[in-house]
C-alpha positions as a Markdown table, in Angstrom:
| # | Residue | x | y | z |
|---|---|---|---|---|
| 1 | Met | 107.6 | 102.2 | 91.8 |
| 2 | Asn | 104.4 | 104.3 | 92.9 |
| 3 | Ser | 102.7 | 100.9 | 93.0 |
| 4 | Ile | 105.4 | 99.4 | 95.3 |
| 5 | Lys | 104.8 | 101.9 | 97.9 |
| 6 | Ser | 101.3 | 102.1 | 97.8 |
| 7 | Thr | 101.1 | 98.4 | 98.1 |
| 8 | Leu | 103.6 | 98.1 | 101.0 |
| 9 | Pro | 101.4 | 99.7 | 103.9 |
| 10 | Gly | 98.7 | 97.1 | 103.5 |
| 11 | Leu | 101.0 | 94.2 | 102.7 |
| 12 | Ile | 103.3 | 94.9 | 106.1 |
| 13 | Leu | 100.1 | 94.9 | 107.7 |
| 14 | Cys | 98.8 | 91.6 | 106.7 |
| 15 | Ile | 101.8 | 90.0 | 107.2 |
| 16 | Ile | 101.7 | 91.4 | 110.9 |
| 17 | Leu | 98.2 | 90.3 | 111.3 |
| 18 | Ala | 99.2 | 86.6 | 110.0 |
| 19 | Gln | 102.2 | 86.4 | 112.3 |
| 20 | Leu | 100.0 | 87.5 | 115.2 |
| 21 | Gly | 97.5 | 85.1 | 114.2 |
| 22 | Ile | 99.9 | 82.2 | 114.0 |
| 23 | Phe | 101.5 | 83.3 | 117.4 |
| 24 | Leu | 97.8 | 83.5 | 119.2 |
| 25 | Gly | 96.8 | 80.3 | 117.2 |
| 26 | Lys | 99.4 | 78.3 | 119.4 |
| 27 | Phe | 97.6 | 79.3 | 122.5 |
| 28 | Ile | 94.0 | 78.4 | 121.1 |
| 29 | Pro | 95.1 | 75.3 | 119.1 |
| 30 | Ser | 91.1 | 74.6 | 118.8 |
| 31 | Ile | 90.7 | 77.7 | 116.4 |
| 32 | Gly | 94.1 | 77.9 | 115.1 |
| 33 | Gly | 96.2 | 80.6 | 113.3 |
| 34 | Ala | 94.3 | 80.8 | 109.9 |
| 35 | Pro | 90.9 | 81.7 | 111.2 |
| 36 | Leu | 92.3 | 84.3 | 114.1 |
| 37 | Ala | 94.4 | 85.7 | 110.8 |
| 38 | Ile | 90.8 | 86.4 | 109.2 |
| 39 | Phe | 89.1 | 87.6 | 112.6 |
| 40 | Leu | 92.3 | 90.2 | 113.0 |
| 41 | Gly | 92.0 | 91.3 | 109.5 |
| 42 | Leu | 88.5 | 91.9 | 109.9 |
| 43 | Ile | 88.6 | 93.8 | 113.1 |
| 44 | Ala | 91.7 | 95.8 | 111.5 |
| 45 | Gly | 89.7 | 96.6 | 108.4 |
| 46 | Asn | 86.8 | 98.1 | 109.9 |
| 47 | Thr | 88.6 | 99.9 | 112.6 |
| 48 | Phe | 92.2 | 101.7 | 112.6 |
| 49 | Ala | 92.9 | 100.1 | 109.0 |
| 50 | Lys | 90.0 | 101.8 | 107.4 |
| 51 | Ser | 92.2 | 104.5 | 105.5 |
| 52 | Lys | 92.8 | 103.7 | 101.7 |
| 53 | Lys | 96.6 | 103.7 | 102.2 |
| 54 | Phe | 96.1 | 99.9 | 103.3 |
| 55 | Ala | 93.8 | 99.0 | 100.1 |
| 56 | Asp | 96.3 | 98.2 | 97.7 |
| 57 | Gly | 98.4 | 96.1 | 100.1 |
| 58 | Ser | 95.2 | 94.1 | 101.3 |
| 59 | Lys | 93.9 | 93.8 | 97.8 |
| 60 | Phe | 97.4 | 92.3 | 96.7 |
| 61 | Ser | 97.5 | 90.0 | 99.6 |
| 62 | Glu | 94.0 | 88.7 | 99.0 |
| 63 | Ser | 94.3 | 88.2 | 95.4 |
| 64 | Asp | 98.1 | 88.1 | 94.1 |
| 65 | Leu | 99.3 | 86.2 | 97.1 |
| 66 | Leu | 96.7 | 83.9 | 97.0 |
| 67 | Ala | 97.2 | 83.0 | 93.4 |
| 68 | Tyr | 100.8 | 82.4 | 93.8 |
| 69 | Ser | 99.9 | 80.1 | 96.9 |
| 70 | Ile | 97.7 | 78.2 | 94.5 |
| 71 | Val | 100.2 | 77.8 | 92.1 |
| 72 | Leu | 102.6 | 76.5 | 94.5 |
| 73 | Leu | 100.0 | 74.3 | 95.9 |
| 74 | Gly | 100.1 | 72.4 | 92.6 |
| 75 | Gly | 103.6 | 71.8 | 93.2 |
| 76 | Thr | 103.1 | 69.7 | 95.9 |
| 77 | Leu | 100.1 | 67.5 | 94.6 |
| 78 | Ser | 100.1 | 64.6 | 91.9 |
| 79 | Ile | 97.6 | 63.7 | 89.6 |
| 80 | Lys | 96.8 | 60.7 | 91.3 |
| 81 | Thr | 95.3 | 63.0 | 94.4 |
| 82 | Ile | 93.4 | 65.0 | 91.8 |
| 83 | Leu | 91.9 | 61.9 | 90.2 |
| 84 | Gln | 90.7 | 60.9 | 93.8 |
| 85 | Leu | 87.7 | 63.0 | 92.9 |
| 86 | Gly | 86.7 | 60.7 | 90.2 |
| 87 | Val | 83.7 | 60.8 | 88.0 |
| 88 | Ser | 81.2 | 60.9 | 90.9 |
| 89 | Gly | 83.2 | 64.1 | 92.1 |
| 90 | Ile | 83.0 | 65.9 | 88.9 |
| 91 | Ile | 79.2 | 65.1 | 88.5 |
| 92 | Phe | 78.6 | 66.4 | 92.1 |
| 93 | Ile | 80.3 | 69.6 | 91.2 |
| 94 | Phe | 78.5 | 70.2 | 88.0 |
| 95 | Leu | 74.9 | 69.7 | 89.4 |
| 96 | Gln | 75.8 | 71.8 | 92.4 |
| 97 | Met | 76.8 | 74.5 | 90.3 |
| 98 | Leu | 73.6 | 74.0 | 87.9 |
| 99 | Ile | 71.3 | 73.5 | 90.9 |
| 100 | Thr | 72.6 | 77.0 | 92.5 |
| 101 | Ile | 72.2 | 79.0 | 89.4 |
| 102 | Val | 68.8 | 77.7 | 88.9 |
| 103 | Ile | 67.9 | 78.3 | 92.6 |
| 104 | Thr | 69.6 | 81.9 | 92.6 |
| 105 | Met | 67.8 | 83.0 | 89.4 |
| 106 | Phe | 64.3 | 81.7 | 91.0 |
| 107 | Ile | 65.1 | 83.4 | 94.3 |
| 108 | Gly | 65.9 | 86.5 | 92.9 |
| 109 | Lys | 63.2 | 86.9 | 90.6 |
| 110 | Lys | 60.7 | 86.3 | 93.5 |
| 111 | Leu | 62.5 | 88.9 | 95.5 |
| 112 | Gly | 61.9 | 91.4 | 92.6 |
| 113 | Phe | 65.7 | 91.9 | 91.2 |
| 114 | Ser | 66.6 | 92.4 | 87.8 |
| 115 | Lys | 67.4 | 89.5 | 85.8 |
| 116 | Lys | 71.0 | 90.7 | 85.3 |
| 117 | Phe | 71.6 | 91.0 | 88.9 |
| 118 | Cys | 70.2 | 87.7 | 89.5 |
| 119 | Ala | 72.7 | 86.4 | 86.8 |
| 120 | Leu | 75.6 | 88.0 | 88.3 |
| 121 | Met | 74.4 | 86.6 | 92.0 |
| 122 | Ala | 74.2 | 83.1 | 90.1 |
| 123 | Ser | 77.7 | 82.9 | 88.5 |
| 124 | Gly | 79.3 | 84.4 | 91.7 |
| 125 | Asn | 77.6 | 81.9 | 94.0 |
| 126 | Ala | 78.0 | 79.0 | 91.5 |
| 127 | Val | 81.4 | 79.7 | 90.4 |
| 128 | Cys | 84.1 | 81.7 | 91.9 |
| 129 | Gly | 82.9 | 84.8 | 93.5 |
| 130 | Ser | 84.3 | 88.1 | 92.3 |
| 131 | Ser | 86.0 | 86.7 | 89.4 |
| 132 | Ala | 82.8 | 85.1 | 88.0 |
| 133 | Ile | 80.9 | 88.3 | 88.3 |
| 134 | Gly | 83.8 | 90.2 | 87.0 |
| 135 | Ala | 83.8 | 87.6 | 83.7 |
| 136 | Thr | 80.1 | 87.5 | 83.5 |
| 137 | Ser | 79.3 | 91.2 | 83.8 |
| 138 | Pro | 80.5 | 92.5 | 80.3 |
| 139 | Val | 78.9 | 89.6 | 78.4 |
| 140 | Ile | 75.4 | 90.4 | 79.9 |
| 141 | Lys | 75.8 | 94.2 | 79.8 |
| 142 | Ala | 75.4 | 94.5 | 83.7 |
| 143 | Glu | 75.2 | 98.0 | 85.3 |
| 144 | Asp | 78.3 | 99.0 | 87.6 |
| 145 | Ala | 76.0 | 99.2 | 90.6 |
| 146 | Glu | 74.5 | 95.7 | 90.0 |
| 147 | Lys | 78.2 | 94.4 | 89.8 |
| 148 | Gly | 79.4 | 96.2 | 92.9 |
| 149 | Ile | 76.4 | 95.2 | 95.0 |
| 150 | Ser | 76.5 | 91.5 | 93.8 |
| 151 | Ile | 80.3 | 91.4 | 94.5 |
| 152 | Thr | 79.6 | 92.6 | 98.1 |
| 153 | Ile | 76.8 | 90.0 | 98.9 |
| 154 | Val | 78.3 | 87.2 | 97.7 |
| 155 | Asn | 81.6 | 87.9 | 99.2 |
| 156 | Leu | 80.0 | 88.3 | 102.6 |
| 157 | Thr | 77.7 | 85.1 | 102.2 |
| 158 | Gly | 80.8 | 83.3 | 101.5 |
| 159 | Thr | 82.5 | 84.7 | 104.6 |
| 160 | Leu | 79.6 | 83.9 | 106.6 |
| 161 | Leu | 79.3 | 80.3 | 105.3 |
| 162 | Met | 83.1 | 80.0 | 105.8 |
| 163 | Phe | 82.6 | 79.8 | 109.5 |
| 164 | Ala | 79.1 | 78.0 | 109.3 |
| 165 | Leu | 80.2 | 75.3 | 107.1 |
| 166 | Ile | 82.8 | 73.8 | 109.9 |
| 167 | Pro | 80.3 | 72.8 | 112.5 |
| 168 | Ile | 77.9 | 71.8 | 109.6 |
| 169 | Ala | 80.8 | 69.3 | 108.3 |
| 170 | Asn | 81.5 | 67.9 | 112.0 |
| 171 | Phe | 78.0 | 67.1 | 112.1 |
| 172 | Phe | 77.1 | 65.3 | 109.2 |
| 173 | Phe | 80.6 | 64.0 | 108.1 |
| 174 | Asn | 83.0 | 64.0 | 111.2 |
| 175 | Phe | 85.3 | 65.7 | 109.5 |
| 176 | Glu | 85.6 | 63.0 | 106.8 |
| 177 | Thr | 88.3 | 64.1 | 103.8 |
| 178 | Val | 86.4 | 63.7 | 100.9 |
| 179 | Gln | 83.0 | 64.7 | 102.2 |
| 180 | Thr | 84.0 | 67.7 | 104.0 |
| 181 | Ser | 86.3 | 68.8 | 101.2 |
| 182 | Ala | 83.5 | 68.6 | 98.7 |
| 183 | Leu | 80.9 | 70.5 | 100.9 |
| 184 | Leu | 83.8 | 73.2 | 101.3 |
| 185 | Gly | 84.8 | 73.1 | 97.8 |
| 186 | Gly | 81.4 | 72.6 | 96.4 |
| 187 | Val | 79.5 | 75.5 | 98.1 |
| 188 | Leu | 81.8 | 78.5 | 99.2 |
| 189 | Gln | 82.2 | 81.2 | 96.6 |
| 190 | Ser | 86.0 | 82.2 | 96.4 |
| 191 | Val | 88.9 | 80.0 | 96.5 |
| 192 | Gly | 90.4 | 82.0 | 99.4 |
| 193 | Gln | 87.2 | 81.5 | 101.4 |
| 194 | Val | 87.9 | 77.7 | 100.5 |
| 195 | Ile | 91.4 | 77.6 | 101.6 |
| 196 | Ala | 90.5 | 79.3 | 105.3 |
| 197 | Ala | 87.7 | 77.1 | 105.7 |
| 198 | Gly | 89.8 | 74.0 | 104.8 |
| 199 | Ser | 92.7 | 75.4 | 107.0 |
| 200 | Met | 90.4 | 75.2 | 110.2 |
| 201 | Val | 89.8 | 71.4 | 109.7 |
| 202 | Asn | 93.2 | 70.0 | 108.5 |
| 203 | His | 95.7 | 70.0 | 105.7 |
| 204 | Asp | 94.1 | 67.0 | 103.8 |
| 205 | Val | 90.8 | 68.8 | 103.6 |
| 206 | Leu | 92.5 | 72.2 | 102.7 |
| 207 | Glu | 94.2 | 70.4 | 99.8 |
| 208 | Met | 91.1 | 68.3 | 98.4 |
| 209 | Ala | 89.0 | 71.2 | 99.0 |
| 210 | Thr | 90.8 | 73.5 | 96.6 |
| 211 | Ile | 91.0 | 70.7 | 94.1 |
| 212 | Phe | 86.9 | 70.6 | 94.0 |
| 213 | Lys | 87.3 | 74.4 | 93.9 |
| 214 | Ile | 89.3 | 74.7 | 90.9 |
| 215 | Val | 87.3 | 72.3 | 89.0 |
| 216 | Arg | 84.4 | 74.5 | 89.5 |
| 217 | Ile | 86.6 | 77.5 | 88.1 |
| 218 | Val | 87.3 | 75.1 | 85.3 |
| 219 | Phe | 83.4 | 75.5 | 84.3 |
| 220 | Leu | 83.6 | 79.1 | 84.4 |
| 221 | Val | 84.0 | 79.4 | 80.7 |
| 222 | Leu | 80.9 | 77.3 | 80.2 |
| 223 | Val | 78.9 | 79.4 | 82.7 |
| 224 | Val | 79.7 | 82.7 | 81.1 |
| 225 | Leu | 79.2 | 81.3 | 77.7 |
| 226 | Trp | 75.9 | 79.9 | 78.6 |
| 227 | Leu | 74.7 | 83.3 | 80.3 |
| 228 | Ser | 76.0 | 85.1 | 77.3 |
| 229 | Lys | 73.9 | 82.9 | 75.2 |
| 230 | Glu | 71.1 | 83.2 | 77.3 |
| 231 | Phe | 70.9 | 86.9 | 77.5 |
| 232 | Lys | 71.3 | 87.3 | 73.4 |
| 233 | Val | 68.6 | 85.4 | 72.9 |
| 234 | Lys | 66.3 | 87.3 | 75.5 |
| 235 | Gln | 67.4 | 90.6 | 74.0 |
| 236 | Leu | 66.9 | 89.6 | 70.2 |
| 237 | Glu | 63.2 | 88.9 | 71.0 |
| 238 | Asn | 63.0 | 92.4 | 72.6 |
| 239 | Asn | 65.5 | 94.6 | 71.0 |
| 240 | Thr | 67.3 | 93.5 | 67.9 |
| 241 | Glu | 69.6 | 96.9 | 68.1 |
| 242 | Phe | 70.9 | 95.4 | 71.6 |
| 243 | Ala | 71.4 | 91.9 | 70.2 |
| 244 | Leu | 73.4 | 93.1 | 67.3 |
| 245 | Glu | 75.7 | 95.4 | 69.7 |
| 246 | Gln | 76.1 | 92.1 | 71.9 |
| 247 | Glu | 77.2 | 90.0 | 69.1 |
| 248 | Ala | 79.6 | 92.6 | 67.9 |
| 249 | Tyr | 80.9 | 92.8 | 71.3 |
| 250 | Ser | 81.1 | 89.0 | 71.8 |
| 251 | Lys | 82.9 | 88.7 | 68.7 |
| 252 | Lys | 85.5 | 91.4 | 69.7 |
| 253 | Lys | 85.8 | 89.8 | 73.5 |
| 254 | Asn | 85.1 | 86.2 | 72.4 |
| 255 | Lys | 88.1 | 84.9 | 74.6 |
| 256 | Ile | 87.0 | 84.1 | 78.2 |
| 257 | Ser | 89.9 | 82.8 | 80.0 |
| 258 | Ile | 90.8 | 80.5 | 82.9 |
| 259 | Pro | 92.5 | 82.3 | 85.6 |
| 260 | Trp | 96.1 | 82.1 | 85.2 |
| 261 | Tyr | 96.7 | 80.6 | 88.6 |
| 262 | Ile | 94.6 | 77.3 | 87.6 |
| 263 | Val | 96.7 | 76.9 | 84.5 |
| 264 | Gly | 99.9 | 77.4 | 86.9 |
| 265 | Phe | 98.6 | 74.9 | 89.4 |
| 266 | Phe | 98.2 | 72.2 | 86.7 |
| 267 | Ile | 101.7 | 72.9 | 85.2 |
| 268 | Leu | 103.2 | 72.4 | 88.5 |
| 269 | Cys | 100.8 | 69.4 | 89.3 |
| 270 | Ala | 101.9 | 67.7 | 86.1 |
| 271 | Leu | 105.8 | 68.5 | 86.8 |
| 272 | Phe | 105.6 | 66.9 | 90.5 |
| 273 | Ser | 103.9 | 64.1 | 89.2 |
| 274 | Leu | 106.4 | 63.5 | 86.5 |
| 275 | Gly | 109.3 | 63.7 | 89.1 |
| 276 | Ile | 110.7 | 66.8 | 87.5 |
| 277 | Ile | 110.0 | 68.9 | 90.8 |
| 278 | Pro | 111.8 | 66.8 | 93.4 |
| 279 | Pro | 110.3 | 66.3 | 97.1 |
| 280 | Ser | 112.8 | 68.6 | 98.6 |
| 281 | Ile | 111.5 | 71.4 | 96.1 |
| 282 | Ser | 108.0 | 70.3 | 96.9 |
| 283 | Lys | 108.4 | 70.9 | 100.4 |
| 284 | Ile | 109.9 | 74.4 | 100.0 |
| 285 | Phe | 106.8 | 74.8 | 97.5 |
| 286 | Lys | 104.5 | 73.8 | 100.7 |
| 287 | Leu | 105.9 | 76.1 | 103.0 |
| 288 | Ile | 106.0 | 79.1 | 100.9 |
| 289 | Ser | 102.4 | 78.3 | 99.7 |
| 290 | Ser | 101.3 | 77.9 | 103.4 |
| 291 | Lys | 103.1 | 81.5 | 104.4 |
| 292 | Phe | 101.7 | 83.1 | 101.6 |
| 293 | Glu | 98.0 | 81.7 | 102.1 |
| 294 | Ile | 97.9 | 82.9 | 105.9 |
| 295 | Val | 98.9 | 86.5 | 104.7 |
| 296 | Ala | 96.2 | 86.2 | 102.2 |
| 297 | Leu | 93.7 | 85.5 | 104.6 |
| 298 | Ala | 94.5 | 88.4 | 106.9 |
| 299 | Gly | 94.1 | 90.2 | 103.4 |
| 300 | Ile | 90.3 | 88.6 | 102.7 |
| 301 | Gly | 89.5 | 89.7 | 106.7 |
| 302 | Met | 90.5 | 93.3 | 106.1 |
| 303 | Arg | 88.7 | 93.6 | 102.9 |
| 304 | Val | 85.3 | 92.5 | 104.2 |
| 305 | Lys | 83.5 | 95.5 | 105.2 |
| 306 | Ile | 80.9 | 95.5 | 107.7 |
| 307 | Ala | 79.7 | 98.8 | 106.9 |
| 308 | Glu | 78.9 | 97.7 | 103.2 |
| 309 | Leu | 76.5 | 94.7 | 104.3 |
| 310 | Leu | 74.5 | 97.1 | 106.2 |
| 311 | Lys | 74.3 | 99.4 | 103.5 |
| 312 | Gln | 72.9 | 97.1 | 101.3 |
| 313 | Gly | 69.7 | 96.8 | 103.2 |
| 314 | Pro | 67.9 | 93.6 | 104.4 |
| 315 | Lys | 66.5 | 92.6 | 101.0 |
| 316 | Ala | 69.8 | 92.1 | 99.5 |
| 317 | Ser | 71.2 | 90.5 | 102.4 |
| 318 | Leu | 68.5 | 88.3 | 102.9 |
| 319 | Tyr | 69.0 | 87.2 | 99.1 |
| 320 | Gly | 72.5 | 86.1 | 99.9 |
| 321 | Leu | 71.3 | 84.2 | 102.9 |
| 322 | Phe | 68.6 | 82.2 | 101.2 |
| 323 | Val | 71.3 | 81.3 | 98.4 |
| 324 | Gly | 73.8 | 80.2 | 100.9 |
| 325 | Ala | 71.3 | 78.2 | 102.9 |
| 326 | Ser | 70.0 | 76.6 | 99.7 |
| 327 | Gln | 73.7 | 75.9 | 98.5 |
| 328 | Ile | 74.1 | 74.1 | 101.7 |
| 329 | Val | 71.0 | 71.7 | 101.5 |
| 330 | Val | 71.8 | 70.9 | 98.1 |
| 331 | Ala | 75.6 | 70.0 | 98.5 |
| 332 | Leu | 74.6 | 67.7 | 101.4 |
| 333 | Leu | 71.7 | 65.8 | 99.3 |
| 334 | Leu | 74.1 | 65.5 | 96.4 |
| 335 | Ile | 77.3 | 64.4 | 98.4 |
| 336 | Lys | 75.0 | 61.8 | 100.3 |
| 337 | Ile | 74.2 | 60.5 | 96.7 |
| 338 | Phe | 77.4 | 61.0 | 94.8 |
| 339 | Ile | 80.3 | 61.1 | 97.2 |
């Protein structure tokens, strides 16, 4: 009961901001309701809604509602749509992630950051933002401060890229569906950012970009296992006691799971493809998913704190910008080759 009471103020505010964004979007169709909901959330979260009483509700909107939206989206897509990625699409995602990890580790080392911090930044940028950092942090035994700073930088970098990629996609691809989707789904850090950016283009791009992003999230297990092995080997060379502790921890926590909403997405997708979910129900799923989605975008905006970016200082901010810029360049080259 207490959790519901603490969630309501922020949730209600996100719903109001989302509806206001939709209303204003009718008068500014070139921008649309989704980005306006993010802007309104950004303004609210950094002005009158900075109070902690809105925190639980905005977090619920950003994470839980977004997860429900993704699951329901699965009930509107067939396996045929997902297969449009093809082998070349999967190769693109794999190489984009691999190169992002290598570049992020390299840039971080040159800027003088610790290897653990670089690993958190690498997983967050390569896979799925905060979720990837949360999965990576315990297996490499990162400090809480490193985890907090990396989450802040990765999320803020993704927020900037969310808007920057739209004109880039227009310039290079003229908003062609698959190439634009590959750029958004292959570069942006969180699912919410992918959905937000896709909604600024059109619904087809939103759906396809989400699929590209989901493929990245599926690879999370491999990234975390690789980083765990990498750090275990390095620590074994320098500190046998640490390595033994890490091995014991790994055995205790050996289950690295894919987020539940990805599993739910594929289950509903399979049910829709088999005809078990009829088109009439699929339309309802699509409507509810879009409503949840725009409320989630308002929550995402509310949880971007400008003060936190300023607090990190120029060095950490530059790290995020350098990584983000390199992701764009790599993605453009790979899309030209594979997509």
